[in-house]
Tab-separated table of C-alpha atoms (C1' of nucleotides) in Angstrom:
chain	number	residue	atom	x	y	z
A	1	MET	CA	177.093	-34.862	-32.217
A	2	LYS	CA	177.848	-31.132	-32.275
A	3	LYS	CA	181.543	-30.330	-32.410
A	4	ASP	CA	183.021	-27.323	-30.670
A	5	HIS	CA	185.812	-26.997	-33.204
A	6	VAL	CA	184.946	-27.228	-36.887
A	7	SER	CA	187.786	-27.515	-39.388
A	8	ASN	CA	188.323	-24.908	-42.033
A	9	ALA	CA	187.771	-27.486	-44.774
A	10	VAL	CA	184.235	-28.066	-43.524
A	11	ILE	CA	183.466	-24.352	-43.204
A	12	ARG	CA	184.564	-23.755	-46.794
A	13	ARG	CA	182.165	-26.412	-48.017
A	14	LEU	CA	179.112	-25.004	-46.259
A	15	PRO	CA	178.474	-22.187	-48.762
A	16	ARG	CA	178.536	-24.700	-51.591
A	17	TYR	CA	176.076	-26.953	-49.852
A	18	PHE	CA	173.904	-23.934	-49.236
A	19	ARG	CA	174.019	-22.799	-52.839
A	20	HIS	CA	173.237	-26.271	-54.117
A	21	LEU	CA	170.374	-26.826	-51.706
A	22	ASN	CA	168.970	-23.488	-52.790
A	23	ASP	CA	169.071	-24.599	-56.413
A	24	LEU	CA	167.411	-27.888	-55.533
A	25	HIS	CA	164.716	-26.078	-53.590
A	26	ASP	CA	164.091	-23.703	-56.495
A	27	ALA	CA	163.808	-26.730	-58.742
A	28	GLY	CA	161.073	-28.092	-56.496
A	29	VAL	CA	163.066	-30.908	-54.879
A	30	VAL	CA	161.673	-31.651	-51.445
A	31	ARG	CA	163.884	-34.366	-50.062
A	32	ILE	CA	167.378	-35.649	-50.840
A	33	SER	CA	169.676	-38.338	-49.483
A	34	SER	CA	173.326	-37.757	-48.663
A	35	SER	CA	174.329	-40.011	-51.536
A	36	ALA	CA	172.203	-38.138	-54.075
A	37	LEU	CA	173.455	-34.809	-52.774
A	38	GLY	CA	177.000	-36.126	-52.867
A	39	LYS	CA	176.631	-37.310	-56.424
A	40	SER	CA	175.389	-33.966	-57.676
A	41	LEU	CA	178.103	-32.111	-55.768
A	42	GLY	CA	180.927	-34.443	-56.662
A	43	ALA	CA	181.498	-35.468	-53.059
A	44	THR	CA	181.019	-38.663	-51.095
A	45	ALA	CA	177.907	-39.300	-49.043
A	46	SER	CA	180.200	-39.929	-46.092
A	47	GLN	CA	181.737	-36.513	-46.333
A	48	ILE	CA	178.399	-34.771	-46.373
A	49	ARG	CA	177.134	-36.719	-43.374
A	50	GLN	CA	180.381	-36.115	-41.499
A	51	ASP	CA	180.317	-32.420	-42.315
A	52	LEU	CA	176.733	-31.964	-41.200
A	53	SER	CA	177.331	-33.963	-38.047
A	54	CYS	CA	179.651	-31.186	-36.867
A	55	PHE	CA	176.604	-29.034	-36.345
A	56	GLY	CA	173.826	-31.384	-35.337
A	57	GLU	CA	171.468	-34.033	-36.682
A	58	PHE	CA	169.401	-32.796	-39.583
A	59	GLY	CA	168.402	-35.996	-41.343
A	60	GLN	CA	166.108	-38.891	-40.807
A	61	GLN	CA	166.906	-42.549	-41.299
A	62	GLY	CA	165.299	-44.096	-44.344
A	63	TYR	CA	164.296	-40.682	-45.654
A	64	GLY	CA	167.283	-38.403	-45.977
A	65	TYR	CA	167.110	-34.652	-45.585
A	66	ASN	CA	164.370	-32.143	-46.207
A	67	VAL	CA	165.947	-29.781	-48.720
A	68	GLU	CA	164.393	-26.587	-47.459
A	69	ALA	CA	164.931	-27.374	-43.795
A	70	LEU	CA	168.559	-28.322	-44.350
A	71	ARG	CA	169.174	-25.188	-46.370
A	72	ASP	CA	167.718	-23.087	-43.597
A	73	GLU	CA	169.813	-24.877	-40.991
A	74	ILE	CA	172.990	-24.225	-42.974
A	75	ALA	CA	172.006	-20.603	-43.484
A	76	ASP	CA	171.600	-20.275	-39.771
A	77	ILE	CA	174.924	-21.994	-39.058
A	78	MET	CA	176.694	-19.545	-41.366
A	79	GLY	CA	175.161	-16.609	-39.527
A	80	LEU	CA	172.890	-15.519	-42.351
A	81	ASN	CA	170.171	-14.596	-39.915
A	82	GLU	CA	172.277	-12.447	-37.641
A	83	ARG	CA	171.660	-9.209	-39.536
A	84	HIS	CA	175.327	-8.464	-40.016
A	85	THR	CA	176.293	-5.039	-41.272
A	86	ALA	CA	179.126	-4.043	-43.561
A	87	ILE	CA	180.851	-0.907	-44.763
A	88	VAL	CA	182.948	-0.463	-47.887
A	89	LEU	CA	186.338	1.196	-47.548
A	90	GLY	CA	187.411	2.629	-50.870
A	91	ALA	CA	184.699	3.346	-53.428
A	92	GLY	CA	186.913	3.146	-56.496
A	93	ASN	CA	186.192	0.797	-59.354
A	94	LEU	CA	186.175	-2.406	-57.362
A	95	GLY	CA	184.379	-0.988	-54.360
A	96	ARG	CA	181.774	0.523	-56.619
A	97	ALA	CA	181.387	-2.709	-58.549
A	98	LEU	CA	180.780	-4.619	-55.337
A	99	ILE	CA	178.292	-2.057	-54.025
A	100	GLU	CA	176.350	-2.012	-57.274
A	101	ASN	CA	176.455	-5.685	-58.174
A	102	PHE	CA	177.173	-7.910	-55.245
A	103	HIS	CA	174.079	-9.025	-53.397
A	104	PHE	CA	175.184	-8.498	-49.834
A	105	ALA	CA	171.693	-9.227	-48.582
A	106	ARG	CA	171.853	-12.764	-49.971
A	107	SER	CA	174.753	-13.388	-47.609
A	108	GLY	CA	172.849	-11.832	-44.740
A	109	PHE	CA	174.642	-8.497	-44.821
A	110	THR	CA	173.306	-4.965	-44.913
A	111	LEU	CA	175.605	-2.409	-46.501
A	112	THR	CA	175.315	0.711	-44.396
A	113	ALA	CA	177.962	3.048	-45.780
A	114	ALA	CA	180.995	3.533	-47.999
A	115	PHE	CA	184.077	5.650	-47.343
A	116	ASP	CA	186.518	7.338	-49.686
A	117	VAL	CA	188.824	10.336	-49.863
A	118	ASP	CA	188.010	11.488	-53.400
A	119	PRO	CA	186.059	14.772	-53.117
A	120	ALA	CA	184.352	13.933	-56.399
A	121	ILE	CA	182.452	11.027	-54.844
A	122	VAL	CA	182.302	11.906	-51.139
A	123	GLY	CA	178.766	13.044	-50.442
A	124	THR	CA	177.277	11.088	-53.312
A	125	THR	CA	175.282	7.893	-53.151
A	126	ILE	CA	176.112	4.608	-54.900
A	127	GLY	CA	173.013	2.498	-55.226
A	128	SER	CA	171.443	3.488	-51.965
A	129	VAL	CA	174.726	3.584	-50.081
A	130	PRO	CA	176.046	6.993	-48.972
A	131	VAL	CA	179.728	7.718	-49.505
A	132	HIS	CA	181.346	9.464	-46.544
A	133	HIS	CA	184.775	10.979	-46.215
A	134	ALA	CA	187.295	8.563	-44.746
A	135	ASP	CA	188.079	11.129	-42.051
A	136	THR	CA	184.653	10.526	-40.552
A	137	LEU	CA	185.176	6.762	-40.271
A	138	GLU	CA	185.745	6.611	-36.515
A	139	GLU	CA	182.982	9.045	-35.752
A	140	LEU	CA	180.391	7.220	-37.815
A	141	LEU	CA	181.440	3.813	-36.525
A	142	SER	CA	181.188	4.998	-32.939
A	143	ARG	CA	177.612	5.981	-33.624
A	144	GLY	CA	176.704	2.874	-35.588
A	145	PRO	CA	179.232	0.030	-35.543
A	146	ALA	CA	179.698	-2.398	-38.435
A	147	ASP	CA	180.523	-6.091	-38.295
A	148	VAL	CA	182.592	-6.293	-41.458
A	149	ALA	CA	184.741	-3.855	-43.425
A	150	VAL	CA	185.121	-4.494	-47.130
A	151	LEU	CA	188.661	-3.382	-47.886
A	152	THR	CA	188.918	-2.085	-51.441
A	153	VAL	CA	191.390	0.738	-50.904
A	154	PRO	CA	194.655	1.117	-52.863
A	155	GLN	CA	197.475	-1.207	-51.701
A	156	ARG	CA	199.385	1.580	-49.953
A	157	ALA	CA	196.383	2.491	-47.782
A	158	ALA	CA	195.508	-1.111	-46.906
A	159	GLN	CA	197.359	-1.605	-43.601
A	160	VAL	CA	196.584	1.840	-42.151
A	161	THR	CA	192.930	1.517	-43.022
A	162	ALA	CA	192.779	-1.965	-41.542
A	163	ASP	CA	194.342	-0.630	-38.337
A	164	ARG	CA	191.854	2.186	-38.070
A	165	VAL	CA	188.844	0.065	-38.714
A	166	THR	CA	189.799	-2.732	-36.337
A	167	LYS	CA	190.490	-0.165	-33.616
A	168	ALA	CA	187.002	1.164	-34.325
A	169	GLY	CA	185.546	-2.232	-33.482
A	170	VAL	CA	185.042	-4.044	-36.743
A	171	ARG	CA	185.085	-7.827	-36.273
A	172	GLY	CA	185.919	-8.983	-39.773
A	173	ILE	CA	187.788	-7.656	-42.782
A	174	TRP	CA	186.923	-8.806	-46.270
A	175	ASN	CA	190.274	-8.027	-47.814
A	176	PHE	CA	190.431	-7.377	-51.565
A	177	THR	CA	193.892	-5.822	-51.486
A	178	ASN	CA	196.878	-7.941	-52.289
A	179	ILE	CA	198.453	-7.022	-48.959
A	180	GLU	CA	199.028	-9.547	-46.179
A	181	LEU	CA	197.370	-7.640	-43.349
A	182	THR	CA	198.788	-7.640	-39.831
A	183	ILE	CA	196.059	-7.477	-37.226
A	184	THR	CA	196.824	-6.478	-33.659
A	185	GLU	CA	193.291	-6.281	-32.356
A	186	PRO	CA	192.404	-9.712	-30.931
A	187	GLY	CA	189.571	-11.761	-32.402
A	188	VAL	CA	189.371	-9.920	-35.698
A	189	ILE	CA	189.038	-12.222	-38.691
A	190	VAL	CA	190.578	-11.449	-42.087
A	191	GLU	CA	189.111	-13.135	-45.133
A	192	ASP	CA	191.415	-12.652	-48.101
A	193	VAL	CA	190.225	-12.458	-51.669
A	194	HIS	CA	193.574	-12.509	-53.427
A	195	PHE	CA	192.752	-12.232	-57.127
A	196	ALA	CA	196.371	-12.536	-58.113
A	197	ASP	CA	196.873	-15.746	-56.140
A	198	SER	CA	193.829	-17.209	-57.790
A	199	LEU	CA	194.970	-16.282	-61.290
A	200	LEU	CA	198.472	-17.581	-60.618
A	201	ALA	CA	197.069	-20.922	-59.506
A	202	LEU	CA	195.120	-21.024	-62.764
A	203	SER	CA	198.239	-20.048	-64.651
A	204	TYR	CA	200.081	-22.962	-63.079
A	205	MET	CA	197.342	-25.385	-63.987
A	206	ILE	CA	197.183	-24.433	-67.649
A	207	SER	CA	200.948	-24.303	-68.075
A	208	ASP	CA	202.904	-26.849	-70.038
A	209	ARG	CA	205.059	-28.335	-67.386
A	210	ASP	CA	206.393	-31.226	-69.459
A	211	LYS	CA	208.194	-29.148	-72.039
A	212	GLY	CA	211.616	-30.348	-70.882
A	213	ASN	CA	211.065	-33.949	-69.933
B	1	MET	CA	213.225	-34.806	-56.236
B	2	LYS	CA	210.741	-33.475	-58.780
B	3	LYS	CA	207.253	-34.840	-58.369
B	4	ASP	CA	204.973	-35.522	-61.293
B	5	HIS	CA	201.874	-34.851	-59.256
B	6	VAL	CA	201.758	-31.800	-57.020
B	7	SER	CA	198.913	-31.484	-54.536
B	8	ASN	CA	196.510	-28.609	-54.677
B	9	ALA	CA	197.548	-27.444	-51.216
B	10	VAL	CA	201.081	-26.886	-52.477
B	11	ILE	CA	199.957	-25.064	-55.625
B	12	ARG	CA	197.834	-22.687	-53.552
B	13	ARG	CA	200.842	-21.786	-51.425
B	14	LEU	CA	203.125	-20.929	-54.343
B	15	PRO	CA	201.625	-17.492	-55.036
B	16	ARG	CA	202.092	-16.554	-51.402
B	17	TYR	CA	205.708	-17.634	-51.437
B	18	PHE	CA	206.163	-15.660	-54.615
B	19	ARG	CA	204.605	-12.531	-53.183
B	20	HIS	CA	206.643	-12.779	-50.031
B	21	LEU	CA	209.915	-13.389	-51.836
B	22	ASN	CA	209.144	-10.380	-54.002
B	23	ASP	CA	208.703	-8.229	-50.903
B	24	LEU	CA	211.941	-9.554	-49.440
B	25	HIS	CA	213.760	-8.854	-52.668
B	26	ASP	CA	212.389	-5.323	-52.801
B	27	ALA	CA	213.569	-4.870	-49.231
B	28	GLY	CA	217.066	-5.817	-50.342
B	29	VAL	CA	217.213	-9.257	-48.721
B	30	VAL	CA	219.610	-11.473	-50.672
B	31	ARG	CA	219.460	-14.823	-48.946
B	32	ILE	CA	217.002	-16.537	-46.616
B	33	SER	CA	216.756	-19.888	-44.876
B	34	SER	CA	213.656	-22.042	-44.883
B	35	SER	CA	213.234	-21.423	-41.167
B	36	ALA	CA	213.431	-17.625	-41.520
B	37	LEU	CA	211.049	-17.732	-44.469
B	38	GLY	CA	208.754	-20.003	-42.531
B	39	LYS	CA	208.724	-17.718	-39.534
B	40	SER	CA	207.791	-14.658	-41.572
B	41	LEU	CA	205.103	-16.580	-43.435
B	42	GLY	CA	203.689	-18.382	-40.441
B	43	ALA	CA	204.616	-21.791	-41.774
B	44	THR	CA	207.100	-24.453	-40.739
B	45	ALA	CA	210.518	-24.725	-42.337
B	46	SER	CA	209.687	-28.335	-43.097
B	47	GLN	CA	206.644	-27.381	-45.094
B	48	ILE	CA	208.538	-24.918	-47.210
B	49	ARG	CA	211.314	-27.386	-47.956
B	50	GLN	CA	208.789	-30.117	-48.706
B	51	ASP	CA	206.797	-27.804	-50.977
B	52	LEU	CA	209.832	-26.662	-52.928
B	53	SER	CA	211.132	-30.214	-53.253
B	54	CYS	CA	208.117	-30.973	-55.438
B	55	PHE	CA	209.727	-28.892	-58.161
B	56	GLY	CA	213.463	-29.348	-57.734
B	57	GLU	CA	216.375	-28.369	-55.552
B	58	PHE	CA	216.752	-24.615	-55.192
B	59	GLY	CA	218.732	-24.274	-51.969
B	60	GLN	CA	222.224	-24.849	-50.761
B	61	GLN	CA	223.238	-26.535	-47.511
B	62	GLY	CA	224.561	-24.182	-44.892
B	63	TYR	CA	223.379	-21.173	-46.900
B	64	GLY	CA	219.682	-21.366	-47.595
B	65	TYR	CA	218.061	-19.871	-50.669
B	66	ASN	CA	218.935	-16.921	-52.841
B	67	VAL	CA	215.819	-14.776	-52.630
B	68	GLU	CA	215.839	-13.491	-56.187
B	69	ALA	CA	216.711	-16.841	-57.735
B	70	LEU	CA	214.017	-18.645	-55.759
B	71	ARG	CA	211.450	-16.022	-56.659
B	72	ASP	CA	212.306	-16.423	-60.324
B	73	GLU	CA	212.113	-20.196	-60.082
B	74	ILE	CA	208.659	-20.001	-58.524
B	75	ALA	CA	207.552	-17.489	-61.146
B	76	ASP	CA	208.660	-19.915	-63.798
B	77	ILE	CA	206.931	-22.857	-62.108
B	78	MET	CA	203.669	-20.914	-62.044
B	79	GLY	CA	203.938	-20.197	-65.758
B	80	LEU	CA	204.566	-16.478	-65.388
B	81	ASN	CA	206.984	-16.540	-68.288
B	82	GLU	CA	204.729	-18.292	-70.748
B	83	ARG	CA	203.170	-15.119	-72.109
B	84	HIS	CA	199.638	-16.236	-71.455
B	85	THR	CA	196.799	-14.236	-72.959
B	86	ALA	CA	193.373	-13.498	-71.554
B	87	ILE	CA	190.076	-12.054	-72.698
B	88	VAL	CA	187.319	-10.574	-70.559
B	89	LEU	CA	183.765	-11.753	-71.139
B	90	GLY	CA	181.318	-9.177	-69.888
B	91	ALA	CA	182.557	-5.605	-69.506
B	92	GLY	CA	180.037	-4.508	-66.905
B	93	ASN	CA	181.077	-3.105	-63.565
B	94	LEU	CA	183.204	-5.999	-62.418
B	95	GLY	CA	184.758	-6.729	-65.800
B	96	ARG	CA	185.583	-3.058	-66.197
B	97	ALA	CA	187.021	-2.874	-62.683
B	98	LEU	CA	189.291	-5.826	-63.425
B	99	ILE	CA	190.414	-4.421	-66.749
B	100	GLU	CA	191.182	-1.027	-65.273
B	101	ASN	CA	192.696	-2.058	-61.967
B	102	PHE	CA	193.950	-5.600	-61.955
B	103	HIS	CA	197.553	-5.930	-63.056
B	104	PHE	CA	197.271	-8.884	-65.371
B	105	ALA	CA	200.862	-8.419	-66.501
B	106	ARG	CA	202.125	-9.078	-62.974
B	107	SER	CA	200.631	-12.531	-63.232
B	108	GLY	CA	202.172	-13.018	-66.664
B	109	PHE	CA	198.994	-12.350	-68.617
B	110	THR	CA	198.307	-10.030	-71.519
B	111	LEU	CA	194.738	-8.836	-71.841
B	112	THR	CA	193.945	-8.843	-75.543
B	113	ALA	CA	190.232	-8.075	-75.738
B	114	ALA	CA	186.927	-7.729	-73.952
B	115	PHE	CA	183.478	-8.775	-75.134
B	116	ASP	CA	180.019	-7.496	-74.328
B	117	VAL	CA	176.565	-7.168	-75.863
B	118	ASP	CA	175.768	-3.619	-74.729
B	119	PRO	CA	175.818	-1.375	-77.837
B	120	ALA	CA	176.840	1.527	-75.616
B	121	ILE	CA	180.241	0.008	-74.901
B	122	VAL	CA	180.866	-2.270	-77.904
B	123	GLY	CA	183.409	-0.527	-80.065
B	124	THR	CA	184.887	1.467	-77.212
B	125	THR	CA	188.177	0.883	-75.442
B	126	ILE	CA	188.684	0.306	-71.722
B	127	GLY	CA	192.217	1.154	-70.742
B	128	SER	CA	193.863	-0.056	-73.915
B	129	VAL	CA	191.572	-3.042	-74.304
B	130	PRO	CA	189.051	-2.990	-77.184
B	131	VAL	CA	185.505	-4.102	-76.440
B	132	HIS	CA	184.051	-6.312	-79.181
B	133	HIS	CA	180.517	-7.561	-79.631
B	134	ALA	CA	180.032	-10.992	-78.093
B	135	ASP	CA	178.759	-12.224	-81.474
B	136	THR	CA	182.292	-11.923	-82.840
B	137	LEU	CA	183.807	-14.067	-80.085
B	138	GLU	CA	184.349	-17.212	-82.149
B	139	GLU	CA	185.623	-15.316	-85.146
B	140	LEU	CA	188.169	-13.318	-83.164
B	141	LEU	CA	189.328	-16.334	-81.161
B	142	SER	CA	189.847	-18.335	-84.347
B	143	ARG	CA	192.173	-15.614	-85.568
B	144	GLY	CA	193.974	-15.098	-82.247
B	145	PRO	CA	193.294	-17.668	-79.534
B	146	ALA	CA	193.388	-16.845	-75.820
B	147	ASP	CA	194.562	-19.010	-72.953
B	148	VAL	CA	192.146	-17.791	-70.321
B	149	ALA	CA	188.655	-16.300	-70.355
B	150	VAL	CA	187.713	-14.029	-67.476
B	151	LEU	CA	184.028	-14.720	-66.937
B	152	THR	CA	182.261	-11.624	-65.638
B	153	VAL	CA	178.941	-11.971	-67.447
B	154	PRO	CA	175.555	-11.979	-65.668
B	155	GLN	CA	174.660	-15.276	-63.969
B	156	ARG	CA	172.149	-16.278	-66.617
B	157	ALA	CA	174.732	-15.999	-69.405
B	158	ALA	CA	177.479	-17.824	-67.504
B	159	GLN	CA	177.019	-21.414	-68.702
B	160	VAL	CA	176.317	-20.564	-72.368
B	161	THR	CA	179.285	-18.243	-72.519
B	162	ALA	CA	181.522	-20.839	-70.884
B	163	ASP	CA	180.372	-23.388	-73.466
B	164	ARG	CA	181.103	-21.069	-76.354
B	165	VAL	CA	184.495	-20.062	-75.143
B	166	THR	CA	185.694	-23.565	-74.307
B	167	LYS	CA	184.521	-24.760	-77.703
B	168	ALA	CA	186.600	-21.925	-79.151
B	169	GLY	CA	189.712	-23.349	-77.533
B	170	VAL	CA	190.210	-21.488	-74.277
B	171	ARG	CA	192.163	-23.553	-71.738
B	172	GLY	CA	191.159	-21.908	-68.522
B	173	ILE	CA	188.176	-20.005	-67.156
B	174	TRP	CA	188.585	-17.505	-64.359
B	175	ASN	CA	185.026	-17.657	-63.128
B	176	PHE	CA	183.620	-14.670	-61.253
B	177	THR	CA	179.999	-15.738	-61.587
B	178	ASN	CA	178.354	-17.578	-58.758
B	179	ILE	CA	177.437	-20.409	-61.100
B	180	GLU	CA	178.918	-23.898	-60.795
B	181	LEU	CA	180.060	-24.332	-64.392
B	182	THR	CA	179.784	-27.634	-66.210
B	183	ILE	CA	182.635	-28.141	-68.639
B	184	THR	CA	182.394	-30.725	-71.394
B	185	GLU	CA	185.580	-29.845	-73.260
B	186	PRO	CA	188.376	-32.032	-71.810
B	187	GLY	CA	191.367	-30.448	-70.111
B	188	VAL	CA	189.776	-27.071	-69.480
B	189	ILE	CA	190.447	-25.715	-65.993
B	190	VAL	CA	187.936	-23.622	-64.078
B	191	GLU	CA	189.211	-21.389	-61.305
B	192	ASP	CA	186.315	-20.112	-59.241
B	193	VAL	CA	186.281	-16.772	-57.467
B	194	HIS	CA	183.086	-17.140	-55.512
B	195	PHE	CA	182.690	-13.870	-53.618
B	196	ALA	CA	179.590	-15.076	-51.865
B	197	ASP	CA	181.274	-18.231	-50.590
B	198	SER	CA	184.102	-16.155	-49.247
B	199	LEU	CA	181.797	-13.704	-47.477
B	200	LEU	CA	179.704	-16.522	-46.036
B	201	ALA	CA	182.806	-18.154	-44.594
B	202	LEU	CA	183.660	-14.829	-42.995
B	203	SER	CA	180.090	-14.521	-41.750
B	204	TYR	CA	180.411	-17.917	-40.104
B	205	MET	CA	183.671	-16.987	-38.442
B	206	ILE	CA	182.375	-13.758	-36.907
B	207	SER	CA	179.085	-15.245	-35.802
B	208	ASP	CA	178.242	-15.924	-32.197
B	209	ARG	CA	177.850	-19.608	-32.203
B	210	ASP	CA	177.663	-20.065	-28.461
B	211	LYS	CA	174.479	-18.092	-27.936
B	212	GLY	CA	172.517	-21.134	-26.919
B	213	ASN	CA	174.969	-23.195	-24.914
C	1	DT	C1'	237.338	-26.992	-40.076
C	2	DA	C1'	232.831	-25.948	-37.526
C	3	DG	C1'	228.283	-24.308	-38.051
C	4	DA	C1'	224.358	-23.963	-40.657
C	5	DT	C1'	221.015	-25.604	-43.482
C	6	DT	C1'	219.546	-28.350	-47.085
C	7	DG	C1'	216.665	-32.449	-49.258
C	8	DT	C1'	214.582	-36.532	-47.884
C	9	DT	C1'	212.990	-40.267	-45.093
C	10	DA	C1'	210.188	-41.447	-41.132
C	11	DA	C1'	206.592	-40.179	-37.715
C	12	DT	C1'	202.545	-37.791	-36.665
C	13	DC	C1'	198.522	-35.626	-37.333
C	14	DG	C1'	194.163	-34.586	-39.480
C	15	DA	C1'	190.791	-35.267	-43.000
C	16	DT	C1'	188.333	-38.366	-45.958
C	17	DT	C1'	186.159	-42.676	-46.838
C	18	DA	C1'	184.143	-47.072	-45.569
C	19	DA	C1'	181.393	-49.894	-42.709
C	20	DC	C1'	177.529	-50.801	-39.906
C	21	DA	C1'	174.273	-50.829	-36.082
C	22	DA	C1'	170.264	-48.041	-35.183
C	23	DT	C1'	165.874	-46.710	-36.780
C	24	DC	C1'	162.524	-44.183	-39.598
D	1	DT	C1'	157.367	-55.340	-42.100
D	2	DA	C1'	161.237	-54.520	-45.562
D	3	DG	C1'	164.071	-51.118	-47.578
D	4	DA	C1'	166.455	-47.069	-47.192
D	5	DT	C1'	169.336	-44.049	-45.041
D	6	DT	C1'	170.981	-41.885	-41.134
D	7	DG	C1'	174.851	-40.691	-37.472
D	8	DT	C1'	178.950	-42.512	-35.808
D	9	DT	C1'	182.834	-45.475	-35.160
D	10	DA	C1'	186.766	-47.559	-37.453
D	11	DA	C1'	190.009	-47.753	-41.410
D	12	DT	C1'	192.454	-45.446	-44.847
D	13	DC	C1'	194.543	-41.972	-47.079
D	14	DG	C1'	197.106	-37.729	-47.600
D	15	DA	C1'	199.344	-33.756	-45.763
D	16	DT	C1'	202.177	-31.741	-42.269
D	17	DT	C1'	205.922	-31.958	-39.065
D	18	DA	C1'	210.097	-33.893	-37.116
D	19	DA	C1'	214.491	-35.943	-37.517
D	20	DC	C1'	218.851	-36.509	-39.562
D	21	DA	C1'	222.542	-37.767	-42.725
D	22	DA	C1'	224.718	-35.210	-46.401
D	23	DT	C1'	227.301	-31.264	-47.516
D	24	DC	C1'	228.087	-26.380	-48.543
DNA sequence: TAGATTGTTAATCGATTAACAATC
DNA sequence: TAGATTGTTAATCGATTAACAATC
């Protein structure tokens, strides 16, 4: 039974299901049961069935799930077929690395442009993505809007840039700065990729906490 | 009352507390109550007090918390003062971007070396970090071990490299590849930074799910 | 002292797991 | 048909929130 609200925990598991089903498909697996899928993912069969039931009924009693069909369903649920577009704000090291190496298309995104202020790179092309001057952001977005802005600007420019780009109609910000963004525009989603938080969590987990006791 | 097991949810919130307390400290704030802290973080006072109580008693009735002292306590809890070391495996675009831009020291880490197979960069230095040939990984780690390996190699090299480096005594892997690593060495922690998962979650959240209904 | 705020215990809420009738 | 496995309802578990006595 389709749910109208899906919890964040479920949403975060979808990409993993997708990735795993892709691997299974590539390996030639045609069908899989929730318990087999659960075993290979380190989850319970119950959880997988519950998760999927948020979106519809994709299995068949006595058979399980068709790997390819389920993968395609999950892709569709995640919006992979909606031809989302993205722009990169800040074509420094990280921005450049993402443009050159991250496969946006595999997540259903088309990278249409990058923006920077450095005269040395404005006007150039990274991969096949043109780098425009940040001053032209609003103008270019008014002509061709983008769904998501990849925020890879320096910390100090993060909030201002986020303000500009949300005002210009972007619906999501993929935030690689370590800044906690404040969004005034309603309905805009911020997805944080806080490297430092991640490394600190790892630091905690490898630390010797029992020194004293 | 100190807990011996701390839930993952709590651990993931610590870096955010730390960051926020740092900002407050920089802004000259000396003391703060759990309710004020909660308000500015978008959390309940209860949650903050519960979270902190996992590690000890850092507040004072009628007063609240000393911002600097609490920040330092949290830093210590996360292992920021343990002088952890890290190496980077794979000095391509992403590895290079991390070396040049990510402030490892702010998370308590010292970057001691990078490794790659590309003869064009082996022997060079990125920032102040020397790039060694991957063949010398075991030898160099046996002389000077590292706590964490930053895994920024190509997908196909991910599992083999993880195997090598865990065998060589690394205790944590900061995994930037999109591979689900299998770790045989006991006690090794993998912290995944799955860009694609993050972007897909964002894709889901900005998608029009009500098209049909 | 009076007011404020802690740490902790109890209550609630939500997410995960188990159980099972339905059915391929 | 018999066995397998689903989708869903119920039970359990864990995490968040509320309440409050202790006390600075």
